[in-house]
């Protein structure tokens, strides 16, 4: 299986810069997710890997082979499309056999391979049906079978699960991950669903407006987001932001303060060179806080605004008084067993180790 | 049931269902009436009249004289009819397969496979003949197959060192098939192109990634997916071709010696050169019959319901 | 992954196949290209070599514009006749189809479905096969050898198609706009005139241009139903010139032909993009 390298890749459609100077690599057998909101250039990148588009500039390598001008046919890749792209006039069998027919394999061999892969995906009972006559989940499996049957070196996925209902999506998520690791096929997986990317991929490339914002393991993306965009895009509910904090030192420790709010920063903050110390954005995740009913040191006073019970979890929406009189909305996962009343006064205690500071102008992470 | 109905700008008044129904009907027929009048005079009456005239022996004196089935008996003994039938068959079949469907498919498959900017140019060029006045268009073909050294074909022949040919005498049928074909291809071209463009791009991408060649994509994906359009164009154009004679009239006028005389043109000649209106009408009746019949078959075949949705305003 | 060795043709397969396709397209389109090139070039030249390369430029071929051709009616009178027909076919068709199309698109009346069905049948029906009966109808209503006969006939035959096209344009207008107009207190007729008509202007323009071109180009009906020279149109004129001068004077033929084809070329660029919408109906050969 090849290693994929994308070097300074740009793709422009006329004036639209769909992808702008993106570089990343995918290791042999690795599962990488391209994650980003709609229109950020994920599909464009994937189709360029497939050879459907040619880069406007930059290079695509499979191992050390420059692939820019290699037609799709010679790339030994497969792709699963968002709407599956199953040919409506062909049966399931014919659909899956199509890539093998293109290779001019013998009839017996085609039959053997199709049966093998459809057994594995548990769709061997559907071979005579047309795509219209099977369910969305089954169509998904057929698309997967068509991609796997030619034993490609690289598998490309373009939001393959986005048309399935939530339950089926969770199931297929696990199944695709298992298949990929069993077969060890180098895979690139496009999605706009951060949970999908986090659970499936060994590394995630976060895209925003045609640019690659951050590339790293799910852990890195989650704990050390490069900027506010990544911090907000990953996690559900997203990271809480509070504006207009100052960094102050007191008794040899660093604190972020706003009016009478004062939260302690982690010891590693001392190693940071602050270019500015005022007007910063404080960020913390809903799951990295505690809520106290009584005032404690280094906490943020707030009022309960709305409760969102999720069964196992409870999300407490809180209002914190902002600077100009308007208040900021903060979401926190409450500890199990706690009860709240609307308008009740509580105190947020963020975990100092998991606090972030951002520069609101550049949106870059400071801490 | 009562409906709100705005009456002028004065405000709303309530009106009964009956009233609404009545005036709605009236207004819609008012909108339609000019069309209906003209269509009655120049479509409906002529259809009936054609059939009636077919049972007369009307000539340039326009005397009504019913002769029963005589015209149809004449038809069975008319020594030209077998020749005309054969011509019609050859002309319709070759133009249809070579151009109206064949060439149309070729152009739409090719122009959708290259960049659309260039594709559009070729498709536009193919529309030009259809918009050109028929006499001027006919002139172009008369030049291309001119028997003297001035014609295009004979110039090509001269380049190859061959003597000039009298094309209109050696290959008259070929010329009218070409002339009609270059017009007829455009309808299929537009319909096929639209159909191909409506196929989701991902089908083609998937096929390319799966390693299919251009021919395999055309054969296994594009053609099966536009088969309804192919059927539609075939059916529609068969009828148009059966009834068409304008370009033949201009280019060969059925000649030389009836070698390009097709059914529609024979009808025309019978009526307007020999002034045998009764016999001409009988010949037309056959075409009219085929026309009416096929028109209804198309409707059945190509789903009518899809084309018609109910209006959503209840006010008149 | 094994070293990938592609030869020149495999590496450039998409470029090569594009080039091949364009070459094929040029070849199959060449009769049209050459035909029109010849028409234009020949009309301004004394003679040509190799069929369509002009030798010496001249305006003599255009003499029919300023001097009478023997045995032919005045060219400007013929031109006016042609224009008259085209103009009226256009006016009638624009008016009638924008009314009929609206009724069919927006009113629900008994018989609507049958009416749509009827129009579709007319649409596919080869009206040219009715010429014998039409001759008789024109004779009875006294419009034989009369430009108005041609105008009414031509307009009627194009109307089912035009109505269908206009219905399509009306169908594309959101109902909400009309509802808004009604709620604002206008009557249905006013809503049609003040809100809907401005929105289907492109449709009317396109239908009108096609009607104009179809009236302008008409040949068979003129050839059959018009006898007097002072009612001739350009199609009859050009046909006559072709008959009389075919082997004698290609310069004159092409000049007359080009003169006749000018409006087509002018409008061609405008209507080209709308063709697709209109084809299903306007089928000749
Ligand atoms: N063929 C094209 N021509 C012109 N612009 C295009 C083309 N394909 C994509 N774009 C533009 O490039 C940008 C990136 O598109 P792309 O399809 O890669 O987004 P995406 O990240 O896959 O989004 P989504 O999640 O909606 O699928 C968009 O602004 C899109 O409009
Ligand atoms: Mg996409």
PDB file of C-alpha atoms in Angstrom, chain A residues 52-281:
ATOM      1  CA  UNK A  52     -10.533  13.323 -11.618  1.00  0.00           C
ATOM      2  CA  UNK A  53      -9.200  16.850 -11.111  1.00  0.00           C
ATOM      3  CA  UNK A  54      -5.672  17.973 -11.872  1.00  0.00           C
ATOM      4  CA  UNK A  55      -3.921  20.252  -9.377  1.00  0.00           C
ATOM      5  CA  UNK A  56      -3.680  23.904 -10.379  1.00  0.00           C
ATOM      6  CA  UNK A  57      -0.320  23.824  -8.640  1.00  0.00           C
ATOM      7  CA  UNK A  58       1.553  21.567  -6.252  1.00  0.00           C
ATOM      8  CA  UNK A  59       2.211  17.856  -6.358  1.00  0.00           C
ATOM      9  CA  UNK A  60       0.512  14.612  -5.396  1.00  0.00           C
ATOM     10  CA  UNK A  61       2.795  11.635  -4.734  1.00  0.00           C
ATOM     11  CA  UNK A  62       1.934   7.999  -4.168  1.00  0.00           C
ATOM     12  CA  UNK A  63       5.165   6.721  -2.604  1.00  0.00           C
ATOM     13  CA  UNK A  64       7.757   8.523  -4.682  1.00  0.00           C
ATOM     14  CA  UNK A  65       5.740   8.527  -7.837  1.00  0.00           C
ATOM     15  CA  UNK A  66       4.470  11.915  -9.020  1.00  0.00           C
ATOM     16  CA  UNK A  67       0.772  11.331  -9.774  1.00  0.00           C
ATOM     17  CA  UNK A  68      -0.325  14.756 -11.079  1.00  0.00           C
ATOM     18  CA  UNK A  69      -0.869  13.558 -14.632  1.00  0.00           C
ATOM     19  CA  UNK A  70      -1.669   9.918 -14.025  1.00  0.00           C
ATOM     20  CA  UNK A  71      -5.233   9.093 -15.149  1.00  0.00           C
ATOM     21  CA  UNK A  72      -7.522   7.554 -12.474  1.00  0.00           C
ATOM     22  CA  UNK A  73      -7.411   4.220 -14.258  1.00  0.00           C
ATOM     23  CA  UNK A  74      -3.739   3.696 -13.420  1.00  0.00           C
ATOM     24  CA  UNK A  75      -3.902   4.821  -9.791  1.00  0.00           C
ATOM     25  CA  UNK A  76      -5.275   1.602  -8.320  1.00  0.00           C
ATOM     26  CA  UNK A  77      -7.762   3.454  -6.156  1.00  0.00           C
ATOM     27  CA  UNK A  78     -11.405   3.071  -5.222  1.00  0.00           C
ATOM     28  CA  UNK A  79     -13.892   5.633  -4.092  1.00  0.00           C
ATOM     29  CA  UNK A  80     -17.163   5.564  -2.173  1.00  0.00           C
ATOM     30  CA  UNK A  81     -19.407   8.514  -3.020  1.00  0.00           C
ATOM     31  CA  UNK A  82     -21.811  10.437  -0.839  1.00  0.00           C
ATOM     32  CA  UNK A  83     -24.821   9.355  -2.916  1.00  0.00           C
ATOM     33  CA  UNK A  84     -23.090   6.027  -3.616  1.00  0.00           C
ATOM     34  CA  UNK A  85     -23.156   6.586  -7.405  1.00  0.00           C
ATOM     35  CA  UNK A  86     -24.610   3.121  -7.918  1.00  0.00           C
ATOM     36  CA  UNK A  87     -25.611   2.787 -11.567  1.00  0.00           C
ATOM     37  CA  UNK A  88     -29.405   2.639 -11.438  1.00  0.00           C
ATOM     38  CA  UNK A  89     -29.811   0.481 -14.537  1.00  0.00           C
ATOM     39  CA  UNK A  90     -27.488  -2.270 -13.353  1.00  0.00           C
ATOM     40  CA  UNK A  91     -28.186  -4.933 -10.756  1.00  0.00           C
ATOM     41  CA  UNK A  92     -26.201  -5.070  -7.552  1.00  0.00           C
ATOM     42  CA  UNK A  93     -24.078  -7.799  -9.088  1.00  0.00           C
ATOM     43  CA  UNK A  94     -23.387  -5.789 -12.227  1.00  0.00           C
ATOM     44  CA  UNK A  95     -22.544  -2.740 -10.174  1.00  0.00           C
ATOM     45  CA  UNK A  96     -19.996  -4.593  -8.108  1.00  0.00           C
ATOM     46  CA  UNK A  97     -18.629  -6.396 -11.148  1.00  0.00           C
ATOM     47  CA  UNK A  98     -18.141  -3.158 -13.083  1.00  0.00           C
ATOM     48  CA  UNK A  99     -14.570  -2.386 -11.936  1.00  0.00           C
ATOM     49  CA  UNK A 100     -13.551  -5.965 -12.674  1.00  0.00           C
ATOM     50  CA  UNK A 101     -15.116  -5.843 -16.131  1.00  0.00           C
ATOM     51  CA  UNK A 102     -13.082  -2.724 -16.795  1.00  0.00           C
ATOM     52  CA  UNK A 103     -10.024  -4.827 -15.990  1.00  0.00           C
ATOM     53  CA  UNK A 104     -11.243  -7.422 -18.517  1.00  0.00           C
ATOM     54  CA  UNK A 105     -11.259 -10.252 -15.990  1.00  0.00           C
ATOM     55  CA  UNK A 106     -12.777 -13.591 -16.887  1.00  0.00           C
ATOM     56  CA  UNK A 107     -16.417 -14.278 -16.019  1.00  0.00           C
ATOM     57  CA  UNK A 108     -15.595 -16.960 -13.460  1.00  0.00           C
ATOM     58  CA  UNK A 109     -13.071 -14.801 -11.693  1.00  0.00           C
ATOM     59  CA  UNK A 110     -15.497 -11.879 -11.547  1.00  0.00           C
ATOM     60  CA  UNK A 111     -18.196 -14.100 -10.113  1.00  0.00           C
ATOM     61  CA  UNK A 112     -15.843 -15.496  -7.511  1.00  0.00           C
ATOM     62  CA  UNK A 113     -14.630 -12.109  -6.354  1.00  0.00           C
ATOM     63  CA  UNK A 114     -18.064 -10.542  -6.248  1.00  0.00           C
ATOM     64  CA  UNK A 115     -19.409 -13.421  -4.158  1.00  0.00           C
ATOM     65  CA  UNK A 116     -16.476 -13.202  -1.814  1.00  0.00           C
ATOM     66  CA  UNK A 117     -16.844  -9.510  -1.111  1.00  0.00           C
ATOM     67  CA  UNK A 118     -20.647  -9.568  -0.915  1.00  0.00           C
ATOM     68  CA  UNK A 119     -20.510 -12.416   1.612  1.00  0.00           C
ATOM     69  CA  UNK A 120     -18.152 -10.385   3.734  1.00  0.00           C
ATOM     70  CA  UNK A 121     -20.515  -7.402   3.609  1.00  0.00           C
ATOM     71  CA  UNK A 122     -23.619  -9.561   4.009  1.00  0.00           C
ATOM     72  CA  UNK A 123     -25.313  -8.466   0.834  1.00  0.00           C
ATOM     73  CA  UNK A 124     -24.991 -11.708  -1.108  1.00  0.00           C
ATOM     74  CA  UNK A 125     -28.768 -12.147  -1.058  1.00  0.00           C
ATOM     75  CA  UNK A 126     -29.344  -8.913  -2.985  1.00  0.00           C
ATOM     76  CA  UNK A 127     -27.297  -9.563  -6.096  1.00  0.00           C
ATOM     77  CA  UNK A 128     -30.225  -9.561  -8.538  1.00  0.00           C
ATOM     78  CA  UNK A 129     -31.869  -6.405  -7.276  1.00  0.00           C
ATOM     79  CA  UNK A 130     -31.551  -2.934  -8.717  1.00  0.00           C
ATOM     80  CA  UNK A 131     -30.173  -0.175  -6.457  1.00  0.00           C
ATOM     81  CA  UNK A 132     -33.648   1.390  -6.257  1.00  0.00           C
ATOM     82  CA  UNK A 133     -35.008  -1.811  -4.739  1.00  0.00           C
ATOM     83  CA  UNK A 134     -32.744  -1.902  -1.677  1.00  0.00           C
ATOM     84  CA  UNK A 135     -32.505   0.268   1.424  1.00  0.00           C
ATOM     85  CA  UNK A 136     -30.084   3.128   1.962  1.00  0.00           C
ATOM     86  CA  UNK A 137     -27.963   1.065   4.305  1.00  0.00           C
ATOM     87  CA  UNK A 138     -27.794  -1.757   1.786  1.00  0.00           C
ATOM     88  CA  UNK A 139     -26.893   0.659  -0.986  1.00  0.00           C
ATOM     89  CA  UNK A 140     -24.079   1.855   1.214  1.00  0.00           C
ATOM     90  CA  UNK A 141     -22.785  -1.698   1.531  1.00  0.00           C
ATOM     91  CA  UNK A 142     -23.028  -2.238  -2.206  1.00  0.00           C
ATOM     92  CA  UNK A 143     -21.006   0.922  -2.777  1.00  0.00           C
ATOM     93  CA  UNK A 144     -18.450  -0.355  -0.296  1.00  0.00           C
ATOM     94  CA  UNK A 145     -18.370  -3.736  -2.008  1.00  0.00           C
ATOM     95  CA  UNK A 146     -17.801  -2.101  -5.389  1.00  0.00           C
ATOM     96  CA  UNK A 147     -14.897  -0.173  -3.901  1.00  0.00           C
ATOM     97  CA  UNK A 148     -13.329  -3.194  -2.230  1.00  0.00           C
ATOM     98  CA  UNK A 149     -13.815  -5.780  -4.948  1.00  0.00           C
ATOM     99  CA  UNK A 150     -10.890  -4.642  -7.036  1.00  0.00           C
ATOM    100  CA  UNK A 151      -8.569  -4.723  -4.016  1.00  0.00           C
ATOM    101  CA  UNK A 152      -7.350  -1.159  -4.378  1.00  0.00           C
ATOM    102  CA  UNK A 153      -4.198   0.258  -2.890  1.00  0.00           C
ATOM    103  CA  UNK A 154      -5.983   3.425  -1.775  1.00  0.00           C
ATOM    104  CA  UNK A 155      -9.565   3.864  -0.604  1.00  0.00           C
ATOM    105  CA  UNK A 156     -11.249   7.239  -0.831  1.00  0.00           C
ATOM    106  CA  UNK A 157     -14.499   8.041   0.970  1.00  0.00           C
ATOM    107  CA  UNK A 158     -16.591  11.143   0.358  1.00  0.00           C
ATOM    108  CA  UNK A 159     -19.025  11.530   3.259  1.00  0.00           C
ATOM    109  CA  UNK A 160     -20.224   7.963   2.762  1.00  0.00           C
ATOM    110  CA  UNK A 161     -22.427   7.896   5.850  1.00  0.00           C
ATOM    111  CA  UNK A 162     -24.131  11.259   5.621  1.00  0.00           C
ATOM    112  CA  UNK A 163     -27.270   9.856   3.987  1.00  0.00           C
ATOM    113  CA  UNK A 164     -27.907   7.256   6.693  1.00  0.00           C
ATOM    114  CA  UNK A 165     -29.947   7.651   9.843  1.00  0.00           C
ATOM    115  CA  UNK A 166     -28.106   8.167  13.122  1.00  0.00           C
ATOM    116  CA  UNK A 167     -28.261   4.563  14.302  1.00  0.00           C
ATOM    117  CA  UNK A 168     -27.110   3.043  11.044  1.00  0.00           C
ATOM    118  CA  UNK A 169     -24.377   5.636  10.836  1.00  0.00           C
ATOM    119  CA  UNK A 170     -22.911   4.569  14.194  1.00  0.00           C
ATOM    120  CA  UNK A 171     -22.979   0.950  13.094  1.00  0.00           C
ATOM    121  CA  UNK A 172     -21.347   1.542   9.712  1.00  0.00           C
ATOM    122  CA  UNK A 173     -18.759   3.777  11.352  1.00  0.00           C
ATOM    123  CA  UNK A 174     -17.454   0.869  13.385  1.00  0.00           C
ATOM    124  CA  UNK A 175     -17.769  -1.538  10.500  1.00  0.00           C
ATOM    125  CA  UNK A 176     -15.797   0.580   8.043  1.00  0.00           C
ATOM    126  CA  UNK A 177     -13.091   1.155  10.628  1.00  0.00           C
ATOM    127  CA  UNK A 178     -12.786  -2.575  11.258  1.00  0.00           C
ATOM    128  CA  UNK A 179     -12.697  -3.411   7.539  1.00  0.00           C
ATOM    129  CA  UNK A 180     -10.042  -0.811   6.901  1.00  0.00           C
ATOM    130  CA  UNK A 181      -7.764  -1.962   9.693  1.00  0.00           C
ATOM    131  CA  UNK A 182      -8.224  -5.622   8.705  1.00  0.00           C
ATOM    132  CA  UNK A 183      -7.346  -4.955   5.087  1.00  0.00           C
ATOM    133  CA  UNK A 184      -4.750  -2.294   5.863  1.00  0.00           C
ATOM    134  CA  UNK A 185      -5.701  -0.177   2.866  1.00  0.00           C
ATOM    135  CA  UNK A 186      -4.437   3.401   2.928  1.00  0.00           C
ATOM    136  CA  UNK A 187      -7.615   5.435   3.312  1.00  0.00           C
ATOM    137  CA  UNK A 188      -8.698   9.048   3.067  1.00  0.00           C
ATOM    138  CA  UNK A 189     -12.104   9.788   4.491  1.00  0.00           C
ATOM    139  CA  UNK A 190     -13.954  13.062   3.917  1.00  0.00           C
ATOM    140  CA  UNK A 191     -16.566  14.134   6.439  1.00  0.00           C
ATOM    141  CA  UNK A 192     -18.070  17.209   8.008  1.00  0.00           C
ATOM    142  CA  UNK A 193     -19.064  15.262  11.085  1.00  0.00           C
ATOM    143  CA  UNK A 194     -16.412  15.757  13.769  1.00  0.00           C
ATOM    144  CA  UNK A 195     -17.573  12.726  15.751  1.00  0.00           C
ATOM    145  CA  UNK A 196     -17.028  10.531  12.697  1.00  0.00           C
ATOM    146  CA  UNK A 197     -13.547  11.910  12.166  1.00  0.00           C
ATOM    147  CA  UNK A 198     -12.608  11.604  15.846  1.00  0.00           C
ATOM    148  CA  UNK A 199     -13.792   8.017  16.189  1.00  0.00           C
ATOM    149  CA  UNK A 200     -12.506   6.611  12.901  1.00  0.00           C
ATOM    150  CA  UNK A 201      -9.312   8.339  11.905  1.00  0.00           C
ATOM    151  CA  UNK A 202      -5.796   7.989  13.175  1.00  0.00           C
ATOM    152  CA  UNK A 203      -5.127  11.530  11.995  1.00  0.00           C
ATOM    153  CA  UNK A 204      -7.437  14.378  11.086  1.00  0.00           C
ATOM    154  CA  UNK A 205      -6.833  17.216   8.624  1.00  0.00           C
ATOM    155  CA  UNK A 206      -9.108  20.119   9.528  1.00  0.00           C
ATOM    156  CA  UNK A 207      -9.973  22.313   6.533  1.00  0.00           C
ATOM    157  CA  UNK A 208     -11.416  25.781   6.532  1.00  0.00           C
ATOM    158  CA  UNK A 209     -12.115  27.848   3.410  1.00  0.00           C
ATOM    159  CA  UNK A 210      -9.727  25.891   1.235  1.00  0.00           C
ATOM    160  CA  UNK A 211      -6.893  25.910   3.735  1.00  0.00           C
ATOM    161  CA  UNK A 212      -5.538  23.157   5.940  1.00  0.00           C
ATOM    162  CA  UNK A 213      -5.812  24.567   9.456  1.00  0.00           C
ATOM    163  CA  UNK A 214      -4.474  21.723  11.530  1.00  0.00           C
ATOM    164  CA  UNK A 215      -3.279  18.208  10.933  1.00  0.00           C
ATOM    165  CA  UNK A 216      -2.844  15.828  13.823  1.00  0.00           C
ATOM    166  CA  UNK A 217      -4.163  12.932  15.854  1.00  0.00           C
ATOM    167  CA  UNK A 218      -7.683  13.249  17.265  1.00  0.00           C
ATOM    168  CA  UNK A 219      -6.088  13.761  20.639  1.00  0.00           C
ATOM    169  CA  UNK A 220      -3.966  16.678  19.467  1.00  0.00           C
ATOM    170  CA  UNK A 221      -6.866  18.256  17.608  1.00  0.00           C
ATOM    171  CA  UNK A 222      -9.043  17.968  20.680  1.00  0.00           C
ATOM    172  CA  UNK A 223      -6.591  19.029  23.365  1.00  0.00           C
ATOM    173  CA  UNK A 224      -4.331  21.414  21.479  1.00  0.00           C
ATOM    174  CA  UNK A 225      -6.441  23.139  18.854  1.00  0.00           C
ATOM    175  CA  UNK A 226      -4.343  25.470  16.716  1.00  0.00           C
ATOM    176  CA  UNK A 227      -6.942  28.221  16.653  1.00  0.00           C
ATOM    177  CA  UNK A 228     -10.464  29.180  17.619  1.00  0.00           C
ATOM    178  CA  UNK A 229     -11.923  27.616  14.442  1.00  0.00           C
ATOM    179  CA  UNK A 230     -10.594  24.156  15.291  1.00  0.00           C
ATOM    180  CA  UNK A 231     -11.475  24.597  18.958  1.00  0.00           C
ATOM    181  CA  UNK A 232     -15.047  25.470  18.040  1.00  0.00           C
ATOM    182  CA  UNK A 233     -15.418  22.859  15.288  1.00  0.00           C
ATOM    183  CA  UNK A 234     -14.328  19.875  17.384  1.00  0.00           C
ATOM    184  CA  UNK A 235     -16.426  18.700  20.287  1.00  0.00           C
ATOM    185  CA  UNK A 236     -20.150  18.739  20.851  1.00  0.00           C
ATOM    186  CA  UNK A 237     -21.269  21.085  22.321  1.00  0.00           C
ATOM    187  CA  UNK A 238     -18.333  23.204  21.153  1.00  0.00           C
ATOM    188  CA  UNK A 239     -15.780  24.929  23.349  1.00  0.00           C
ATOM    189  CA  UNK A 240     -17.052  27.877  25.406  1.00  0.00           C
ATOM    190  CA  UNK A 241     -15.503  31.243  24.684  1.00  0.00           C
ATOM    191  CA  UNK A 242     -15.437  34.269  26.991  1.00  0.00           C
ATOM    192  CA  UNK A 243     -14.089  37.588  25.782  1.00  0.00           C
ATOM    193  CA  UNK A 244     -11.969  40.388  27.147  1.00  0.00           C
ATOM    194  CA  UNK A 245      -9.697  38.625  29.616  1.00  0.00           C
ATOM    195  CA  UNK A 246      -6.451  40.023  30.969  1.00  0.00           C
ATOM    196  CA  UNK A 247      -3.452  37.984  32.016  1.00  0.00           C
ATOM    197  CA  UNK A 248      -2.109  39.013  35.425  1.00  0.00           C
ATOM    198  CA  UNK A 249       0.430  37.523  37.721  1.00  0.00           C
ATOM    199  CA  UNK A 250      -0.078  37.312  41.438  1.00  0.00           C
ATOM    200  CA  UNK A 251       2.072  35.547  43.999  1.00  0.00           C
ATOM    201  CA  UNK A 252       4.128  34.030  41.163  1.00  0.00           C
ATOM    202  CA  UNK A 253       1.073  32.456  39.571  1.00  0.00           C
ATOM    203  CA  UNK A 254      -0.692  33.530  36.369  1.00  0.00           C
ATOM    204  CA  UNK A 255      -4.371  34.373  36.312  1.00  0.00           C
ATOM    205  CA  UNK A 256      -6.910  35.325  33.647  1.00  0.00           C
ATOM    206  CA  UNK A 257      -9.109  38.083  34.966  1.00  0.00           C
ATOM    207  CA  UNK A 258     -12.123  40.060  33.947  1.00  0.00           C
ATOM    208  CA  UNK A 259     -13.682  42.449  36.458  1.00  0.00           C
ATOM    209  CA  UNK A 260     -14.132  40.361  39.575  1.00  0.00           C
ATOM    210  CA  UNK A 261     -13.775  37.090  37.678  1.00  0.00           C
ATOM    211  CA  UNK A 262     -10.411  35.474  38.241  1.00  0.00           C
ATOM    212  CA  UNK A 263      -9.375  32.013  37.061  1.00  0.00           C
ATOM    213  CA  UNK A 264      -6.071  30.352  37.580  1.00  0.00           C
ATOM    214  CA  UNK A 265      -3.969  29.433  34.553  1.00  0.00           C
ATOM    215  CA  UNK A 266      -1.949  26.192  34.399  1.00  0.00           C
ATOM    216  CA  UNK A 267       1.765  26.307  35.341  1.00  0.00           C
ATOM    217  CA  UNK A 268       2.749  25.809  31.676  1.00  0.00           C
ATOM    218  CA  UNK A 269       1.394  29.334  31.038  1.00  0.00           C
ATOM    219  CA  UNK A 270       4.595  30.680  32.517  1.00  0.00           C
ATOM    220  CA  UNK A 271       6.555  29.363  29.553  1.00  0.00           C
ATOM    221  CA  UNK A 272       4.363  31.242  27.124  1.00  0.00           C
ATOM    222  CA  UNK A 273       5.603  34.568  25.742  1.00  0.00           C
ATOM    223  CA  UNK A 274       2.550  36.822  25.819  1.00  0.00           C
ATOM    224  CA  UNK A 275       2.611  39.373  22.991  1.00  0.00           C
ATOM    225  CA  UNK A 276      -0.445  40.954  24.457  1.00  0.00           C
ATOM    226  CA  UNK A 277      -1.958  40.465  27.859  1.00  0.00           C
ATOM    227  CA  UNK A 278      -5.297  42.210  27.385  1.00  0.00           C
ATOM    228  CA  UNK A 279      -8.469  41.579  25.419  1.00  0.00           C
ATOM    229  CA  UNK A 280      -7.876  37.839  25.142  1.00  0.00           C
ATOM    230  CA  UNK A 281     -10.455  35.110  24.667  1.00  0.00           C
TER     231      UNK A 281
END
